[in-house]
Coordinates of C-alpha atoms in Angstrom, one line a residue:
M4 CA -23.7 -36.6 14.1
F5 CA -26.9 -39.0 14.4
R6 CA -25.7 -40.0 17.9
D7 CA -25.3 -36.7 19.0
R8 CA -28.9 -35.8 17.3
S9 CA -30.4 -38.4 19.6
L10 CA -28.6 -37.0 23.1
S11 CA -29.9 -33.4 22.2
L12 CA -33.6 -34.8 21.6
A13 CA -33.3 -37.1 24.6
S14 CA -32.0 -33.9 26.9
T15 CA -35.3 -31.8 25.0
L16 CA -37.8 -34.5 26.3
A17 CA -36.0 -35.2 30.0
F18 CA -36.2 -31.2 30.4
A19 CA -39.8 -31.2 29.3
A20 CA -40.8 -34.1 31.5
L21 CA -39.5 -32.4 34.5
A22 CA -40.9 -29.5 33.6
L23 CA -44.1 -31.1 33.6
T24 CA -43.6 -32.7 36.8
A25 CA -42.7 -29.2 38.6
S26 CA -46.2 -27.8 36.7
L27 CA -48.2 -30.8 37.8
A28 CA -46.7 -31.0 41.5
Q29 CA -47.1 -26.6 41.5
A30 CA -50.9 -27.5 40.4
A31 CA -51.3 -30.2 43.3
E32 CA -50.2 -28.0 46.1
Y33 CA -52.1 -24.8 45.0
P34 CA -53.1 -22.9 46.9
E35 CA -50.6 -22.2 49.8
K36 CA -51.5 -19.0 50.7
P37 CA -54.9 -16.1 50.1
I38 CA -55.3 -15.5 46.5
R39 CA -55.7 -11.9 45.4
L40 CA -59.0 -11.3 43.4
I41 CA -58.6 -8.0 41.9
V42 CA -61.6 -5.9 40.6
P43 CA -61.6 -3.0 38.2
Q44 CA -64.3 -1.2 39.5
A45 CA -65.5 0.3 42.9
A46 CA -66.9 -1.7 46.1
G47 CA -70.7 -2.0 45.4
S48 CA -70.3 -2.3 41.2
N49 CA -71.8 -5.2 39.8
T50 CA -68.8 -6.5 39.4
D51 CA -67.6 -5.9 43.0
I52 CA -71.3 -8.0 43.5
V53 CA -70.3 -11.0 41.5
A54 CA -66.6 -11.3 42.7
R55 CA -68.0 -11.2 46.6
A56 CA -70.4 -13.4 46.2
L57 CA -68.1 -15.4 43.8
A58 CA -65.3 -15.4 46.5
A59 CA -67.4 -16.9 48.9
E60 CA -68.4 -19.8 46.7
L61 CA -64.6 -20.1 45.9
S62 CA -62.8 -19.8 49.0
P63 CA -64.2 -23.3 50.7
V64 CA -63.5 -25.1 47.1
L65 CA -59.6 -24.1 47.1
G66 CA -59.3 -23.9 50.5
Q67 CA -57.5 -20.6 51.0
P68 CA -59.7 -17.2 51.3
L69 CA -60.1 -15.0 48.1
V70 CA -59.2 -11.1 49.3
I71 CA -61.0 -8.9 47.4
D72 CA -59.0 -6.2 46.0
N73 CA -61.0 -3.1 44.0
R74 CA -58.8 -1.4 41.7
P75 CA -61.5 1.0 40.2
G76 CA -60.3 3.9 37.6
A77 CA -59.3 4.3 34.3
G78 CA -62.4 3.1 32.3
L79 CA -61.3 -0.6 34.0
I80 CA -57.5 -0.1 32.9
I81 CA -55.8 0.1 36.0
G82 CA -56.7 -3.4 37.4
L83 CA -56.2 -4.8 34.3
E84 CA -52.7 -3.1 34.2
I85 CA -51.7 -4.9 37.5
T86 CA -52.9 -7.6 36.5
S87 CA -50.9 -8.0 33.4
K88 CA -47.4 -7.2 35.5
S89 CA -48.4 -9.8 38.2
A90 CA -46.7 -13.4 38.2
P91 CA -48.5 -16.1 36.6
D92 CA -48.5 -18.2 39.8
G93 CA -52.5 -18.5 40.2
Y94 CA -52.1 -15.9 43.2
T95 CA -53.4 -12.9 41.0
L96 CA -57.1 -13.1 39.3
C97 CA -59.0 -10.3 38.3
M98 CA -62.8 -10.1 37.8
S99 CA -63.4 -9.0 33.8
P100 CA -66.4 -7.8 32.6
I101 CA -67.0 -7.8 28.8
G102 CA -66.4 -3.9 29.2
A103 CA -62.4 -4.6 29.7
L104 CA -62.0 -7.6 27.4
A105 CA -64.1 -6.9 24.9
I106 CA -65.3 -3.0 24.6
S107 CA -62.7 -0.6 26.1
P108 CA -59.6 -2.4 23.4
N109 CA -61.9 -0.8 20.5
M110 CA -62.2 2.5 22.1
F111 CA -58.7 3.4 23.2
E112 CA -56.1 4.1 20.9
K113 CA -53.5 2.7 23.3
L114 CA -53.4 0.5 26.4
P115 CA -50.6 -0.5 28.7
Y116 CA -51.3 -4.2 27.6
V117 CA -52.7 -6.1 24.8
V118 CA -55.7 -7.9 25.9
E119 CA -54.9 -11.6 23.5
R120 CA -50.9 -11.3 24.5
D121 CA -51.1 -10.4 28.4
F122 CA -54.2 -12.3 29.8
Q123 CA -55.1 -16.0 30.3
P124 CA -58.9 -16.5 30.2
I125 CA -59.8 -18.5 33.0
A126 CA -63.8 -18.6 32.6
Q127 CA -66.8 -17.2 31.9
L128 CA -68.5 -16.3 35.6
T129 CA -72.0 -15.2 34.0
N130 CA -74.2 -14.1 31.6
G131 CA -77.4 -11.8 31.2
P132 CA -79.1 -9.5 29.1
L133 CA -80.2 -5.6 28.9
M134 CA -83.6 -4.7 29.4
L135 CA -84.7 -1.8 26.8
A136 CA -87.3 0.5 28.3
V137 CA -89.0 3.6 27.7
S138 CA -90.4 7.0 29.1
T139 CA -94.2 6.1 30.2
S140 CA -95.0 8.9 27.6
L141 CA -93.7 7.4 24.7
P142 CA -96.2 5.9 22.5
V143 CA -94.6 2.5 21.7
N144 CA -94.8 -0.9 23.0
S145 CA -92.3 -2.6 20.9
A146 CA -88.3 -2.4 19.2
R147 CA -89.7 -2.1 16.1
E148 CA -92.1 0.5 17.0
I149 CA -89.4 3.0 18.0
V150 CA -87.8 2.6 14.7
E151 CA -90.9 3.7 12.7
Y152 CA -91.5 6.6 15.5
A153 CA -87.8 7.6 15.3
K154 CA -88.3 7.8 11.3
K155 CA -91.6 9.3 12.0
N156 CA -90.5 11.8 14.1
P157 CA -86.8 12.5 13.1
G158 CA -84.5 14.7 15.8
K159 CA -87.7 14.0 19.0
L160 CA -86.0 10.6 20.5
S161 CA -82.6 10.3 22.8
F162 CA -81.1 7.3 24.7
A163 CA -79.4 7.5 28.1
S164 CA -76.5 5.7 29.0
S165 CA -75.0 5.3 32.3
T166 CA -71.6 6.3 31.1
A167 CA -69.8 6.3 27.3
G168 CA -68.6 2.8 26.2
S169 CA -70.9 1.1 28.4
P170 CA -72.7 -2.2 27.4
G171 CA -76.0 0.2 27.1
H172 CA -74.5 2.9 24.9
L173 CA -73.2 0.3 22.4
A174 CA -76.6 -1.4 22.4
G175 CA -78.4 2.1 21.7
E176 CA -76.1 3.0 18.8
L177 CA -76.9 -0.4 17.3
L178 CA -80.3 1.0 17.5
K179 CA -79.3 4.5 16.7
Q180 CA -77.3 2.7 13.6
I181 CA -80.7 0.9 12.8
T182 CA -82.9 4.1 12.6
G183 CA -80.4 5.7 10.2
G184 CA -78.8 7.9 13.0
L185 CA -82.3 9.6 14.0
I186 CA -81.6 8.6 17.9
E187 CA -79.2 11.2 20.2
H188 CA -77.5 9.9 22.7
I189 CA -77.2 11.3 25.8
P190 CA -74.3 9.9 28.0
Y191 CA -74.6 10.4 32.1
K192 CA -72.1 10.1 35.0
G193 CA -73.4 6.8 36.1
G194 CA -76.8 4.7 35.9
A195 CA -78.8 6.6 38.7
P196 CA -78.8 9.8 36.8
A197 CA -79.5 8.6 33.7
I198 CA -82.4 6.5 35.1
A199 CA -84.0 9.7 36.6
D200 CA -84.4 11.5 33.7
L201 CA -85.7 8.4 32.4
L202 CA -88.2 8.3 34.8
A203 CA -88.5 12.2 34.4
G204 CA -89.2 11.9 30.7
R205 CA -86.2 13.7 29.9
V206 CA -84.8 11.3 27.8
Q207 CA -87.3 8.7 26.1
I208 CA -84.8 5.3 25.8
M209 CA -82.1 3.5 27.9
F210 CA -80.9 0.0 27.9
E211 CA -79.5 -1.4 31.3
G212 CA -79.3 -4.3 33.4
M213 CA -81.9 -6.1 34.8
N214 CA -81.1 -5.3 38.3
S215 CA -81.1 -1.7 37.7
M216 CA -84.2 -1.4 35.7
A217 CA -86.7 -4.0 37.0
P218 CA -87.7 -2.2 40.0
H219 CA -88.9 0.9 37.8
V220 CA -90.7 -1.5 35.2
K221 CA -92.5 -3.3 37.7
A222 CA -93.7 -0.3 39.5
G223 CA -95.3 0.5 36.1
K224 CA -93.1 3.7 36.2
L225 CA -91.1 2.6 33.0
K226 CA -92.4 0.4 30.0
G227 CA -90.4 -2.5 29.7
I228 CA -90.2 -3.3 26.1
A229 CA -87.9 -6.2 25.3
L230 CA -84.9 -8.0 26.6
T231 CA -81.4 -8.3 24.7
S232 CA -81.4 -12.0 25.3
D233 CA -82.1 -14.7 22.1
K234 CA -84.6 -16.4 24.5
R235 CA -87.3 -15.1 27.3
I236 CA -86.1 -15.2 30.8
S237 CA -88.2 -16.8 33.9
A238 CA -88.2 -12.9 35.4
F239 CA -90.1 -11.6 33.2
P240 CA -91.6 -14.0 30.9
D241 CA -94.2 -12.0 29.0
M242 CA -90.7 -9.7 28.0
P243 CA -90.6 -10.3 24.4
T244 CA -86.8 -10.6 23.3
M245 CA -85.4 -7.9 20.7
A246 CA -85.6 -10.3 17.7
E247 CA -89.2 -10.9 18.8
S248 CA -89.9 -7.4 18.8
G249 CA -88.8 -7.1 15.3
L250 CA -85.4 -6.6 15.3
P251 CA -83.4 -10.2 15.0
G252 CA -79.6 -10.1 15.3
F253 CA -79.7 -8.2 18.2
D254 CA -79.2 -10.8 21.0
I255 CA -76.6 -8.7 23.5
S256 CA -75.2 -10.6 26.2
V257 CA -73.4 -9.0 29.1
W258 CA -71.2 -10.8 30.8
Q259 CA -68.6 -11.1 33.7
G260 CA -65.1 -13.4 33.7
M261 CA -62.2 -14.1 35.0
V262 CA -58.7 -13.9 33.6
A263 CA -55.2 -14.7 35.1
P264 CA -51.9 -13.1 34.1
T265 CA -50.4 -14.5 30.4
G266 CA -47.9 -17.6 31.4
I267 CA -49.8 -19.6 33.7
A268 CA -48.7 -23.8 33.4
R269 CA -51.6 -25.6 31.9
P270 CA -52.2 -27.9 35.3
L271 CA -52.5 -25.1 37.4
L272 CA -54.6 -23.3 35.1
D273 CA -56.8 -26.5 35.1
R274 CA -57.0 -26.4 38.7
I275 CA -58.3 -22.9 38.7
N276 CA -60.7 -23.7 36.3
G277 CA -62.2 -26.5 37.6
A278 CA -62.7 -25.0 40.9
V279 CA -64.3 -21.7 39.5
N280 CA -66.7 -24.4 37.7
R281 CA -67.5 -25.6 41.0
A282 CA -68.2 -22.4 42.9
V283 CA -70.1 -20.9 40.2
A284 CA -72.7 -24.2 39.9
T285 CA -73.4 -23.7 43.3
P286 CA -76.9 -23.0 44.3
A287 CA -76.0 -20.2 46.8
F288 CA -74.5 -18.1 43.4
A289 CA -76.5 -19.0 41.0
T290 CA -79.6 -17.6 43.4
R291 CA -77.7 -14.1 44.4
M292 CA -77.0 -13.9 40.6
L293 CA -80.5 -14.1 39.7
E294 CA -81.0 -11.2 42.3
L295 CA -78.7 -9.4 39.8
G296 CA -80.5 -10.5 36.3
N297 CA -78.0 -12.9 35.6
V298 CA -77.3 -16.6 35.1
P299 CA -74.3 -18.6 36.0
A300 CA -72.1 -19.6 33.2
G301 CA -68.8 -21.4 33.5
G302 CA -66.7 -23.3 31.0
T303 CA -63.1 -24.1 29.8
P304 CA -60.6 -21.1 28.9
E305 CA -60.9 -21.9 25.1
E306 CA -64.7 -21.1 25.5
F307 CA -64.1 -18.0 27.0
A308 CA -61.4 -16.7 24.6
A309 CA -63.5 -17.2 21.8
L310 CA -66.5 -15.3 23.4
I311 CA -63.7 -12.7 23.8
K312 CA -62.9 -13.0 20.8
R313 CA -66.2 -13.0 19.2
D314 CA -67.5 -10.0 21.0
S315 CA -64.5 -7.7 20.8
S316 CA -65.0 -7.9 16.8
R317 CA -68.8 -7.7 17.4
W318 CA -68.8 -4.6 19.3
G319 CA -65.4 -2.9 17.2
E320 CA -67.4 -2.9 14.4
V321 CA -70.3 -0.8 15.8
I322 CA -67.7 1.7 17.9
R323 CA -66.0 2.0 14.3
K324 CA -69.1 2.8 12.7
A325 CA -70.6 5.3 15.9
G326 CA -66.8 6.7 15.9
I327 CA -66.3 6.8 19.1
K328 CA -63.5 7.3 21.3
A329 CA -62.3 7.1 24.5
N330 CA -61.6 10.9 26.1

């Protein structure tokens, strides 16, 4: 019996060694054809711009073109579902913003995938804050003053969001919770009409990405109040963080990442992760991201997985308290 067990163990080890050898060979040969990069948003969106900037730097590293495949719709779900059902061979990768991995799963009662089960995190790509801006007619100059104004003038403040469930919406809900529910949420179908009403003073407050808010703040058409980053940024050195403005614990990171279908072999995962980190570290990518108000990130698959878990837990709590449900 001992000899039978020894033979069984030897067979298992031999099979594992062969599997590892095959995986290493696959990683060494990869890629042998173009790679599809799914973007779960429309062409021209922030996620699409980041994807194309990344592809320009990643293709030379891998020696194969990355074919951008825009699959917008259903609150980012369509692109993610296609990815989850693809072969884990490294030839289907997916852009995955914070909304897809940490927000939507907390808003939809049922999704055609489970983030932790069906996706393999590759790496975080970018990181960036939101800017809190207000109408020039609003007599406040700090985040703390917004809270005080809301308490003195209940029902007179509203905040706009580009869409329900966006990072800007959730940041506004967090501010609303701090004021005791004294600020009304006005959702829009896109950032442009929301900012137009903010400029006109029809709504008073909005959290939005740097690239959308910065031109209006620099032109003096909006008041930039604070950034949701944990420290100031070079583009706006005089603009305080939310913590410096009197609201500690309000650091909000809006990130982009990349995932693959679950089941990808570790040597292949490491090969792709290494290539992505090289692409993210290029000066050209950093320059393009700075124009969008982002900074390059990078890191290991494990670090990205931990970020997804942390932010999913955090925003899940905000969503539950606000009673937000996807339509």
